[in-house]
Backbone as numpy.savetxt, mean C-alpha at the origin, in Angstrom:
# Nx Ny Nz CAx CAy CAz Cx Cy Cz
-5.09 5.42 -26.31 -4.54 4.33 -25.51 -5.68 3.55 -24.88
-5.38 2.35 -24.40 -6.36 1.57 -23.66 -6.27 1.91 -22.18
-7.43 2.01 -21.55 -7.48 2.31 -20.13 -8.77 1.76 -19.55
-8.76 1.47 -18.26 -9.98 1.14 -17.54 -10.59 2.44 -17.05
-11.88 2.63 -17.30 -12.55 3.85 -16.87 -13.91 3.52 -16.24
-14.44 4.50 -15.50 -15.84 4.42 -15.08 -16.40 5.82 -14.99
-17.70 5.92 -15.22 -18.37 7.22 -15.29 -19.46 7.38 -14.24
-19.56 6.41 -13.32 -20.50 6.49 -12.21 -19.98 5.60 -11.09
-20.39 5.92 -9.87 -20.02 5.07 -8.75 -20.81 3.77 -8.79
-20.22 2.70 -8.27 -20.92 1.43 -8.23 -19.97 0.28 -8.02
-20.45 -0.92 -8.28 -19.66 -2.13 -8.12 -18.67 -2.31 -9.25
-17.97 -3.44 -9.27 -16.96 -3.70 -10.30 -17.53 -3.64 -11.72
-18.85 -3.84 -11.83 -19.45 -3.85 -13.17 -19.38 -2.49 -13.87
-19.08 -1.40 -13.14 -19.01 -0.08 -13.79 -17.69 0.11 -14.52
-16.73 -0.78 -14.29 -15.43 -0.65 -14.94 -15.51 -1.08 -16.40
-14.91 -0.29 -17.27 -14.92 -0.57 -18.70 -13.52 -0.40 -19.28
-13.15 -1.28 -20.18 -11.91 -1.12 -20.94 -12.24 -0.27 -22.16
-11.63 0.92 -22.26 -11.98 1.89 -23.30 -10.72 2.38 -24.01
-10.94 2.95 -25.19 -9.90 3.71 -25.88 -10.09 5.18 -25.48
-9.06 5.77 -24.89 -9.13 7.16 -24.44 -7.91 7.92 -24.97
-7.97 9.24 -24.90 -6.84 10.05 -25.35 -5.63 9.85 -24.42
-4.46 9.79 -25.02 -3.24 9.69 -24.23 -2.98 11.00 -23.49
-2.50 10.92 -22.24 -2.06 12.15 -21.57 -0.65 12.50 -22.04
-0.28 13.76 -21.87 1.07 14.20 -22.22 1.68 14.97 -21.06
2.97 14.80 -20.89 3.65 15.36 -19.73 3.66 16.88 -19.76
3.14 17.48 -18.70 3.21 18.92 -18.52 4.39 19.29 -17.65
4.44 20.53 -17.24 5.54 20.99 -16.41 5.59 20.17 -15.10
6.78 19.70 -14.76 6.97 18.96 -13.53 6.53 17.51 -13.58
6.11 17.05 -14.76 5.59 15.69 -14.88 6.44 14.83 -15.82
6.36 13.52 -15.62 6.86 12.58 -16.61 5.70 11.69 -17.02
5.80 11.16 -18.23 4.81 10.18 -18.67 5.45 8.81 -18.66
4.68 7.84 -18.16 5.15 6.46 -18.12 4.42 5.62 -19.15
5.15 4.77 -19.81 4.56 3.62 -20.48 4.42 2.58 -19.38
3.19 2.37 -18.90 2.96 1.55 -17.73 3.24 0.08 -18.05
4.09 -0.55 -17.25 4.36 -1.97 -17.38 3.52 -2.76 -16.38
3.36 -2.23 -15.17 2.58 -2.90 -14.14 1.93 -1.86 -13.23
0.68 -2.10 -12.86 -0.06 -1.19 -11.99 -0.54 -1.94 -10.75
-0.34 -1.36 -9.59 -0.78 -2.00 -8.36 -2.26 -1.77 -8.11
-2.92 -2.78 -7.57 -4.35 -2.69 -7.21 -4.43 -2.63 -5.69
-5.16 -1.63 -5.17 -5.28 -1.43 -3.74 -6.74 -1.42 -3.31
-7.04 -1.83 -2.06 -8.43 -1.76 -1.59 -9.04 -0.37 -1.72
-8.22 0.68 -1.61 -8.74 2.04 -1.75 -9.35 2.27 -3.12
-8.83 1.60 -4.15 -9.37 1.76 -5.50 -10.86 1.41 -5.52
-11.23 0.32 -4.84 -12.63 -0.10 -4.80 -13.48 0.84 -3.96
-12.91 1.36 -2.88 -13.66 2.29 -2.02 -14.00 3.57 -2.78
-13.05 4.06 -3.56 -13.31 5.25 -4.37 -14.35 4.94 -5.44
-14.21 3.80 -6.10 -15.17 3.40 -7.15 -16.58 3.26 -6.60
-16.72 2.76 -5.39 -18.04 2.61 -4.77 -18.66 3.93 -4.33
-17.85 5.00 -4.31 -18.35 6.30 -3.85 -18.22 6.50 -2.36
-17.41 5.65 -1.71 -17.26 5.71 -0.25 -16.24 6.76 0.18
-15.45 7.26 -0.75 -14.45 8.29 -0.43 -14.61 9.47 -1.40
-15.80 10.13 -1.38 -16.04 11.20 -2.35 -15.07 12.37 -2.23
-14.50 12.56 -1.04 -13.60 13.68 -0.83 -12.29 13.55 -1.61
-11.95 12.31 -2.02 -10.71 12.13 -2.78 -10.99 11.56 -4.17
-12.25 11.42 -4.53 -12.58 10.87 -5.85 -12.33 11.92 -6.93
-11.62 11.56 -8.00 -11.41 12.49 -9.10 -12.70 12.66 -9.90
-12.78 13.67 -10.75 -13.98 13.86 -11.57 -14.12 12.76 -12.61
-15.37 12.46 -12.97 -15.62 11.48 -14.03 -15.20 12.05 -15.38
-14.79 11.21 -16.32 -14.55 9.77 -16.17 -13.27 9.50 -15.39
-13.29 8.46 -14.58 -12.16 8.13 -13.72 -11.36 6.98 -14.33
-10.04 7.13 -14.33 -9.14 6.00 -14.55 -8.62 5.63 -13.17
-8.95 4.45 -12.65 -8.55 4.11 -11.28 -7.07 3.77 -11.17
-6.65 3.63 -9.92 -5.29 3.22 -9.64 -4.37 4.36 -9.29
-3.47 4.09 -8.36 -2.55 5.12 -7.86 -1.10 4.80 -8.19
-0.69 3.55 -7.99 0.73 3.22 -8.10 1.02 2.43 -9.37
2.20 2.71 -9.92 2.57 2.04 -11.17 4.08 1.99 -11.29
4.53 1.08 -12.13 5.93 1.01 -12.52 5.97 0.99 -14.04
6.90 1.71 -14.61 6.95 1.77 -16.07 8.20 2.45 -16.58
8.20 2.71 -17.87 9.33 3.32 -18.56 8.96 4.74 -18.96
9.80 5.70 -18.60 9.56 7.09 -18.95 9.62 7.25 -20.46
8.55 7.81 -21.04 8.59 8.07 -22.49 8.33 9.53 -22.85
8.06 10.37 -21.86 8.00 11.82 -22.05 8.47 12.49 -20.76
9.24 13.57 -20.90 9.70 14.33 -19.74 9.24 15.77 -19.90
8.47 16.25 -18.94 7.94 17.60 -19.01 8.96 18.66 -18.62
8.63 19.90 -18.92 9.50 21.03 -18.61 9.77 21.11 -17.11
11.02 21.39 -16.78 11.38 21.57 -15.38 11.73 20.31 -14.64
11.62 19.16 -15.28 11.96 17.89 -14.62 13.42 17.58 -14.87
14.15 17.29 -13.80 15.56 16.95 -13.92 15.82 15.60 -13.27
16.95 15.02 -13.63 17.36 13.77 -13.00 16.71 12.53 -13.56
15.94 12.65 -14.62 15.31 11.51 -15.25 15.24 11.75 -16.74
15.34 10.69 -17.53 15.36 10.81 -18.98 14.47 9.76 -19.61
14.09 10.02 -20.86 13.31 9.03 -21.61 14.08 7.71 -21.62
13.37 6.64 -21.34 13.97 5.32 -21.28 14.28 4.84 -19.88
14.24 5.75 -18.90 14.49 5.34 -17.52 13.32 4.52 -16.97
13.61 3.54 -16.15 12.59 2.73 -15.49 12.34 3.32 -14.10
11.07 3.58 -13.78 10.72 4.22 -12.52 9.49 3.56 -11.92
9.22 3.89 -10.66 8.00 3.46 -9.98 7.55 4.59 -9.08
6.23 4.67 -8.89 5.72 5.73 -8.03 4.22 5.91 -8.15
3.80 7.16 -7.94 2.37 7.48 -7.86 1.94 8.24 -9.12
0.83 7.84 -9.69 0.32 8.50 -10.88 -0.67 9.59 -10.51
-0.82 10.56 -11.38 -1.81 11.61 -11.17 -2.96 11.51 -12.17
-2.87 10.56 -13.08 -3.93 10.40 -14.09 -4.56 9.01 -14.05
-4.19 8.18 -13.09 -4.73 6.82 -12.99 -3.76 5.81 -13.55
-3.58 4.71 -12.82 -2.56 3.72 -13.18 -3.07 2.61 -14.07
-4.41 2.40 -14.13 -4.96 1.29 -14.91 -5.03 1.72 -16.38
-3.89 1.94 -16.98 -3.85 2.48 -18.34 -2.51 2.17 -18.98
-2.45 2.33 -20.31 -1.19 2.09 -21.00 -0.19 3.20 -20.76
-0.68 4.41 -20.48 0.19 5.54 -20.17 -0.37 6.27 -18.96
0.53 6.84 -18.14 0.10 7.60 -16.97 1.13 8.69 -16.68
0.66 9.78 -16.10 1.55 10.87 -15.71 1.90 10.74 -14.23
3.12 11.15 -13.90 3.58 11.07 -12.52 4.45 12.27 -12.19
4.38 12.69 -10.93 5.26 13.75 -10.43 6.07 13.26 -9.22
5.65 12.18 -8.60 6.29 11.64 -7.41 6.71 10.21 -7.71
8.01 9.99 -7.89 8.48 8.68 -8.34 9.95 8.52 -7.97
10.42 7.29 -8.10 11.82 6.99 -7.86 12.32 5.99 -8.89
13.62 5.80 -8.96 14.19 4.89 -9.96 13.92 3.43 -9.61
13.69 2.63 -10.64 13.53 1.18 -10.47 14.84 0.49 -10.83
15.42 -0.25 -9.89 16.63 -1.02 -10.25 16.32 -2.00 -11.39
17.28 -2.19 -12.26 17.07 -3.08 -13.41 16.77 -4.50 -12.98
17.29 -4.89 -11.79 17.08 -6.27 -11.33 15.87 -6.43 -10.44
15.02 -5.42 -10.36 13.79 -5.51 -9.58 12.64 -5.92 -10.49
11.95 -6.99 -10.14 10.82 -7.50 -10.92 9.75 -6.42 -11.07
9.12 -6.33 -12.23 8.14 -5.29 -12.50 6.92 -5.39 -11.58
6.42 -6.60 -11.35 5.26 -6.75 -10.47 5.59 -6.27 -9.06
6.75 -6.65 -8.56 7.16 -6.21 -7.23 7.33 -4.69 -7.19
7.87 -4.13 -8.25 8.04 -2.68 -8.30 6.70 -1.96 -8.17
5.67 -2.48 -8.85 4.35 -1.85 -8.79 3.68 -2.05 -7.44
4.13 -3.04 -6.68 3.53 -3.35 -5.38 4.12 -2.55 -4.24
5.22 -1.87 -4.46 5.96 -1.25 -3.36 5.55 0.17 -2.96
5.26 1.09 -3.87 5.14 2.50 -3.45 4.17 2.75 -2.31
2.93 2.32 -2.42 1.93 2.61 -1.39 2.28 1.93 -0.08
2.64 0.66 -0.12 2.94 -0.08 1.11 4.15 0.49 1.82
5.18 0.84 1.07 6.39 1.38 1.69 6.12 2.76 2.27
5.53 3.65 1.47 5.28 5.01 1.98 4.41 4.97 3.22
3.35 4.16 3.18 2.43 4.09 4.32 3.14 3.62 5.57
3.89 2.54 5.47 4.53 1.97 6.66 5.65 2.85 7.19
6.44 3.46 6.31 7.47 4.38 6.78 6.83 5.56 7.49
5.76 6.11 6.92 5.06 7.24 7.54 4.56 6.89 8.93
3.91 5.72 9.06 3.34 5.33 10.34 4.44 5.01 11.36
5.44 4.26 10.96 6.51 3.90 11.89 7.28 5.14 12.36
7.49 6.09 11.45 8.13 7.35 11.84 7.27 8.11 12.85
5.96 8.19 12.58 5.06 8.92 13.47 4.98 8.27 14.85
5.04 6.94 14.87 5.01 6.21 16.14 6.35 6.23 16.85
7.38 6.60 16.14 8.72 6.59 16.74 9.23 5.20 17.05
8.86 4.24 16.23 9.27 2.85 16.47 10.77 2.69 16.25
11.44 2.10 17.24 12.87 1.91 17.12 13.37 0.76 17.95
14.66 0.72 18.16 15.33 -0.35 18.88 14.70 -0.58 20.25
14.35 -1.84 20.52 13.83 -2.20 21.83 12.33 -2.06 22.01
11.65 -1.44 21.05 10.19 -1.30 21.14 9.50 -2.62 20.82
8.31 -2.80 21.41 7.44 -3.90 21.01 6.23 -3.29 20.32
6.06 -3.63 19.05 5.00 -3.09 18.21 3.94 -4.15 17.97
2.68 -3.79 18.20 1.56 -4.63 17.81 1.06 -4.14 16.47
1.05 -5.02 15.48 0.66 -4.63 14.12 -0.54 -5.47 13.69
-1.69 -4.81 13.56 -2.91 -5.49 13.12 -2.92 -5.58 11.59
-3.32 -6.75 11.07 -3.32 -6.94 9.62 -1.92 -7.17 9.09
-1.12 -7.90 9.87 0.30 -8.02 9.55 0.59 -8.85 8.30
-0.34 -9.69 7.87 -0.09 -10.53 6.70 -0.52 -9.87 5.39
-1.22 -8.74 5.47 -1.55 -8.00 4.25 -0.30 -7.37 3.66
-0.42 -6.83 2.47 0.75 -6.28 1.79 1.37 -5.15 2.60
0.55 -4.16 2.99 1.08 -3.04 3.75 1.56 -3.49 5.12
0.79 -4.35 5.78 1.19 -4.85 7.08 2.50 -5.62 7.04
2.68 -6.45 6.01 3.90 -7.24 5.89 5.12 -6.35 5.68
4.95 -5.30 4.89 6.05 -4.35 4.72 6.34 -3.66 6.06
5.28 -3.30 6.80 5.47 -2.70 8.11 6.22 -3.61 9.06
5.89 -4.90 9.05 6.60 -5.87 9.89 8.10 -5.84 9.58
8.43 -5.95 8.30 9.84 -6.03 7.92 10.61 -4.76 8.26
9.98 -3.61 8.04 10.67 -2.36 8.33 10.83 -2.14 9.83
9.82 -2.55 10.61 9.92 -2.42 12.06 10.99 -3.35 12.62
11.04 -4.58 12.14 12.08 -5.53 12.58 13.46 -4.98 12.24
13.58 -4.38 11.05 14.87 -3.81 10.65 15.29 -2.65 11.56
14.32 -1.99 12.19 14.62 -0.91 13.13 14.97 -1.42 14.52
14.89 -2.73 14.72 15.22 -3.30 16.00 14.05 -3.53 16.92
12.83 -3.45 16.38 11.63 -3.66 17.19 11.23 -5.12 17.20
10.55 -5.52 18.27 9.86 -6.81 18.33 8.45 -6.57 17.82
8.00 -7.38 16.87 6.69 -7.17 16.26 5.76 -8.33 16.60
4.60 -7.99 17.18 3.51 -8.95 17.39 2.52 -8.69 16.26
2.31 -9.65 15.41 1.46 -9.44 14.24 0.19 -10.24 14.30
-0.97 -9.58 14.10 -2.23 -10.31 14.07 -2.53 -10.77 12.66
-3.02 -12.00 12.57 -3.35 -12.59 11.27 -4.11 -13.89 11.51
-4.73 -14.40 10.47 -5.37 -15.71 10.57 -4.30 -16.78 10.73
-4.63 -17.90 11.38 -3.63 -18.95 11.62 -2.91 -19.42 10.36
-3.60 -19.41 9.23 -2.96 -19.85 7.99 -1.81 -18.98 7.55
-1.72 -17.76 8.11 -0.63 -16.84 7.74 0.46 -16.77 8.80
0.37 -17.59 9.84 1.33 -17.47 10.93 2.75 -17.86 10.52
2.89 -18.91 9.72 4.22 -19.28 9.26 4.83 -18.17 8.41
4.00 -17.53 7.60 4.48 -16.41 6.78 5.00 -15.29 7.67
4.25 -14.95 8.72 4.69 -13.88 9.60 5.99 -14.25 10.31
6.11 -15.49 10.72 7.36 -15.92 11.35 8.54 -15.74 10.39
8.30 -16.02 9.10 9.36 -15.89 8.11 9.80 -14.44 7.95
8.91 -13.49 8.30 9.24 -12.06 8.22 9.85 -11.54 9.51
9.86 -12.39 10.55 10.46 -11.98 11.81 9.47 -11.55 12.87
8.17 -11.75 12.64 7.15 -11.36 13.61 6.73 -12.54 14.48
6.13 -12.20 15.62 5.49 -13.20 16.48 4.00 -13.16 16.16
3.44 -14.21 15.57 2.04 -14.15 15.15 1.07 -14.45 16.27
-0.07 -13.76 16.23 -1.20 -14.09 17.10 -2.47 -14.04 16.25
-3.43 -14.88 16.60 -4.69 -14.91 15.86 -5.57 -13.75 16.30
-6.26 -13.14 15.35 -7.21 -12.09 15.70 -8.52 -12.72 16.17
-9.45 -11.89 16.65 -10.74 -12.39 17.10 -10.85 -12.37 18.61
-11.92 -12.99 19.12 -12.20 -13.00 20.56 -10.99 -13.51 21.34
-10.69 -12.83 22.44 -9.55 -13.22 23.27 -8.22 -12.66 22.80
-8.26 -11.71 21.85 -7.03 -11.17 21.28 -6.13 -10.56 22.36
-6.71 -9.79 23.26 -5.89 -9.12 24.28 -5.08 -10.11 25.09
-5.70 -11.22 25.47 -4.99 -12.23 26.26 -3.86 -12.86 25.47
-4.10 -13.10 24.19 -3.06 -13.71 23.36 -1.88 -12.75 23.16
-2.20 -11.46 23.02 -1.12 -10.47 22.87 -0.30 -10.37 24.15
-0.99 -10.35 25.28 -0.27 -10.26 26.56 0.62 -11.49 26.79
0.15 -12.64 26.33 0.96 -13.85 26.45 2.20 -13.77 25.56
2.01 -13.21 24.36 3.13 -13.10 23.42 4.11 -12.01 23.82
3.61 -10.99 24.50 4.46 -9.86 24.90 4.16 -9.51 26.36
4.56 -10.35 27.30 4.22 -10.11 28.71 4.84 -8.85 29.29
5.92 -8.37 28.66 6.58 -7.19 29.19 5.73 -5.93 28.99
5.31 -5.68 27.74 4.49 -4.50 27.44 4.29 -4.41 25.93
3.34 -3.58 25.53 3.21 -3.14 24.15 3.53 -1.65 24.14
4.46 -1.24 23.29 4.88 0.16 23.26 4.13 0.99 22.22
3.69 0.35 21.14 3.04 1.08 20.05 2.15 0.13 19.27
1.14 0.69 18.61 0.22 -0.11 17.80 0.05 0.54 16.43
0.19 -0.27 15.40 -0.02 0.13 14.01 -1.16 -0.73 13.50
-2.31 -0.10 13.24 -3.48 -0.82 12.75 -3.57 -0.67 11.24
-3.20 -1.72 10.53 -3.29 -1.73 9.07 -4.51 -2.49 8.58
-5.36 -2.94 9.51 -6.49 -3.79 9.14 -7.83 -3.07 9.17
-8.05 -2.20 10.15 -9.35 -1.55 10.29 -10.45 -2.54 10.60
-10.12 -3.54 11.43 -11.07 -4.62 11.70 -11.74 -4.50 13.06
-11.72 -3.31 13.64 -12.41 -3.11 14.90 -11.61 -3.43 16.13
-10.29 -3.33 16.04 -9.44 -3.68 17.18 -8.88 -2.46 17.91
-9.44 -1.28 17.68 -8.90 -0.09 18.33 -9.12 -0.12 19.84
-10.32 -0.55 20.28 -10.60 -0.58 21.72 -9.64 -1.53 22.44
-9.41 -2.70 21.85 -8.46 -3.64 22.44 -7.07 -3.02 22.48
-6.70 -2.32 21.43 -5.38 -1.70 21.37 -5.22 -0.63 22.43
-6.26 0.17 22.64 -6.21 1.20 23.68 -6.02 0.56 25.05
-6.72 -0.54 25.28 -6.59 -1.26 26.54 -5.17 -1.78 26.73
-4.60 -2.35 25.69 -3.24 -2.91 25.78 -2.19 -1.83 26.00
-2.40 -0.68 25.38 -1.44 0.42 25.52 -1.67 1.24 26.78
-2.90 1.23 27.27 -3.24 2.09 28.39 -3.53 3.51 27.95
-3.91 3.68 26.69 -4.23 5.02 26.17 -4.13 5.03 24.66
-4.17 6.22 24.09 -4.14 6.35 22.63 -2.81 6.90 22.11
-1.87 7.21 23.02 -0.55 7.63 22.55 0.11 6.45 21.83
0.82 6.76 20.77 1.54 5.76 19.98 0.59 4.69 19.44
-0.58 5.13 19.01 -1.56 4.26 18.35 -2.04 4.95 17.09
-1.83 4.32 15.95 -2.21 4.89 14.66 -2.93 3.84 13.83
-4.02 4.25 13.20 -4.71 3.40 12.23 -4.66 4.03 10.85
-4.62 3.19 9.85 -4.72 3.68 8.47 -6.03 3.25 7.83
-6.89 2.57 8.63 -8.06 1.92 8.01 -9.34 1.97 8.82
-9.30 2.31 10.10 -10.50 2.23 10.94 -11.19 3.59 11.02
-12.41 3.67 10.50 -13.14 4.93 10.45 -13.66 5.37 11.81
-13.53 4.53 12.83 -13.94 4.91 14.19 -12.84 5.67 14.93
-11.73 5.93 14.26 -10.58 6.54 14.92 -10.93 7.83 15.64
-11.61 8.74 14.96 -11.87 10.05 15.54 -12.69 9.96 16.82
-13.74 9.14 16.82 -14.59 9.05 18.00 -13.88 8.41 19.18
-12.80 7.67 18.91 -12.03 7.05 19.99 -10.78 7.84 20.35
-10.57 8.96 19.67 -9.39 9.77 19.94 -8.10 9.18 19.41
-8.23 8.36 18.38 -7.07 7.68 17.79 -6.64 8.42 16.53
-5.35 8.50 16.29 -4.83 9.15 15.09 -5.10 8.30 13.86
-5.70 8.92 12.85 -5.89 8.28 11.54 -4.85 8.89 10.61
-4.02 8.06 10.01 -2.96 8.55 9.14 -3.29 8.28 7.68
-3.35 9.34 6.88 -3.60 9.22 5.45 -2.34 9.55 4.68
-2.40 9.46 3.35 -1.22 9.71 2.51 -0.54 11.02 2.88
0.79 10.98 2.92 1.54 12.13 3.37 2.21 12.90 2.25
3.38 13.45 2.56 4.14 14.27 1.62 4.73 13.41 0.51
5.15 14.04 -0.58 5.81 13.28 -1.65 6.95 12.42 -1.09
7.06 11.22 -1.65 7.96 10.22 -1.07 8.96 9.67 -2.08
8.82 10.08 -3.33 9.64 9.49 -4.38 11.13 9.55 -4.12
11.59 10.65 -3.50 13.02 10.80 -3.25 13.54 9.80 -2.23
12.63 9.21 -1.42 13.03 8.25 -0.39 12.85 6.80 -0.84
12.21 6.61 -2.00 11.92 5.24 -2.44 13.17 4.42 -2.71
14.23 5.10 -3.15 15.41 4.40 -3.62 15.96 3.38 -2.66
16.09 3.75 -1.37 16.70 2.83 -0.42 15.84 1.59 -0.21
14.52 1.75 -0.30 13.62 0.63 -0.05 13.52 -0.29 -1.26
13.49 0.29 -2.45 13.43 -0.58 -3.63 14.74 -1.33 -3.82
15.85 -0.73 -3.36 17.11 -1.46 -3.40 17.08 -2.66 -2.47
16.48 -2.47 -1.27 16.30 -3.60 -0.36 15.48 -4.70 -1.02
14.42 -4.31 -1.73 13.57 -5.30 -2.39 14.34 -6.01 -3.49
15.11 -5.27 -4.27 15.89 -5.90 -5.34 16.92 -6.87 -4.78
17.40 -6.59 -3.56 18.40 -7.46 -2.93 17.76 -8.60 -2.13
16.42 -8.70 -2.16 15.73 -9.76 -1.45 15.58 -9.51 0.04
15.81 -8.29 0.49 15.73 -7.96 1.92 14.40 -7.32 2.30
13.54 -7.09 1.34 12.19 -6.59 1.58 11.29 -7.29 0.58
10.33 -8.05 1.07 9.53 -8.88 0.18 8.05 -8.53 0.26
7.37 -8.73 -0.85 5.92 -8.60 -0.94 5.41 -9.80 -1.72
4.41 -10.45 -1.19 3.81 -11.58 -1.92 2.97 -11.04 -3.07
3.15 -11.58 -4.24 2.31 -11.23 -5.39 1.28 -12.34 -5.55
0.01 -11.98 -5.36 -1.06 -12.97 -5.46 -1.30 -13.37 -6.91
-1.50 -12.35 -7.76 -1.74 -12.60 -9.18 -1.32 -11.38 -9.99
-0.87 -11.65 -11.20 -0.62 -10.60 -12.17 -1.60 -10.83 -13.32
-2.49 -9.88 -13.53 -3.61 -10.06 -14.46 -3.56 -9.04 -15.59
-4.13 -9.37 -16.75 -4.21 -8.40 -17.83 -5.16 -7.26 -17.47
-4.96 -6.12 -18.10 -5.73 -4.92 -17.78 -7.23 -5.16 -17.86
-7.68 -5.95 -18.81 -9.12 -6.19 -18.98 -9.74 -6.94 -17.80
-8.91 -7.50 -16.93 -9.42 -8.20 -15.74 -9.42 -7.31 -14.51
-9.51 -5.99 -14.71 -9.47 -5.05 -13.59 -10.60 -5.29 -12.60
-11.80 -5.60 -13.09 -12.93 -5.83 -12.18 -12.65 -7.02 -11.28
-12.14 -8.10 -11.85 -11.79 -9.28 -11.06 -10.73 -8.93 -10.02
-9.73 -8.16 -10.43 -8.65 -7.78 -9.52 -9.17 -6.94 -8.37
-10.05 -5.98 -8.66 -10.61 -5.16 -7.59 -11.47 -5.97 -6.63
-12.24 -6.89 -7.16 -13.06 -7.75 -6.29 -12.18 -8.55 -5.34
-11.13 -9.14 -5.87 -10.22 -9.92 -5.03 -9.54 -9.05 -3.99
-9.09 -7.87 -4.41 -8.42 -6.96 -3.49 -9.34 -6.53 -2.36
-10.57 -6.15 -2.71 -11.53 -5.68 -1.71 -11.97 -6.78 -0.76
-11.91 -8.04 -1.22 -12.36 -9.16 -0.39 -11.46 -9.40 0.81
-10.21 -8.97 0.69 -9.25 -9.23 1.75 -8.73 -10.65 1.77
-9.10 -11.45 0.77 -8.71 -12.86 0.76 -7.61 -13.18 -0.25
-7.11 -12.16 -0.93 -6.01 -12.41 -1.85 -4.73 -12.62 -1.05
-3.98 -13.63 -1.39 -2.74 -13.95 -0.66 -1.60 -13.11 -1.22
-1.72 -11.79 -1.09 -0.68 -10.91 -1.57 -1.22 -9.84 -2.49
-0.31 -9.20 -3.19 -0.64 -8.05 -4.03 -1.20 -8.50 -5.38
-2.18 -7.76 -5.84 -2.74 -7.95 -7.18 -2.20 -6.87 -8.10
-1.77 -7.28 -9.27 -1.11 -6.37 -10.20 -1.79 -6.51 -11.56
-1.94 -5.38 -12.25 -2.48 -5.38 -13.60 -1.35 -5.08 -14.59
-1.40 -5.77 -15.72 -0.42 -5.58 -16.78 -1.09 -5.03 -18.03
-0.95 -3.73 -18.33 -1.57 -3.18 -19.55 -1.02 -3.82 -20.81
């Protein structure tokens, strides 16, 4: 099969389109004929060697999330059959024509493939963080990086829980945040004053999806580190802030959220859908933080 691989850490130039052996479904696994693979900033961090603790052994096929059609079902797997459309997390790398998965959920027939590939990581991350923060009716949530893919999903899910969301983003994304139900504020110098103006009553919780150095401001606004979680700021530990990483398997919970997406009640902007051979370009755009939405690869 065709796959993107790399055999050393480095920049996007280490990525190669290669012919590699197809994986086959083992016990507890299904194999997907990948239709669309999501590109995440974490993919570039692993490729650069910045996250050695989670880097798989070389040669690496990058990518975590994918949507595709089941074409092999391993022993012990129930509730899914060859020909079913699913989305979820791969264990062999998503930037490939075939990938193995153990954590996945059904894809509604009316859900666009690119959107399906964009949902697993953003949904799981935001549900995990909002649950841990206990965000609910009447809360005011400050969400840093609200216009990014994961942040935007967090905004929508928090609003659906009855929370008021103050979202930080560049001014060019403020109309977008308003369309999602958030109150936008610009990041940068003077952020605390702008947040207090937008939410004079109080801030109850903070979800940092940006990792842009706003933890100290967040602590000041909250009056402490309770109900403050980051998914991206490496200074979390030294400041006593909770850093939340990938959690328990989530495939069984995906169904309700992908149904919302299929019904137009949960949206993700798709910046570009690119052919597999453009993986280096996609990773560069994703890592830059300047892509207006999710980047997707099509094998």
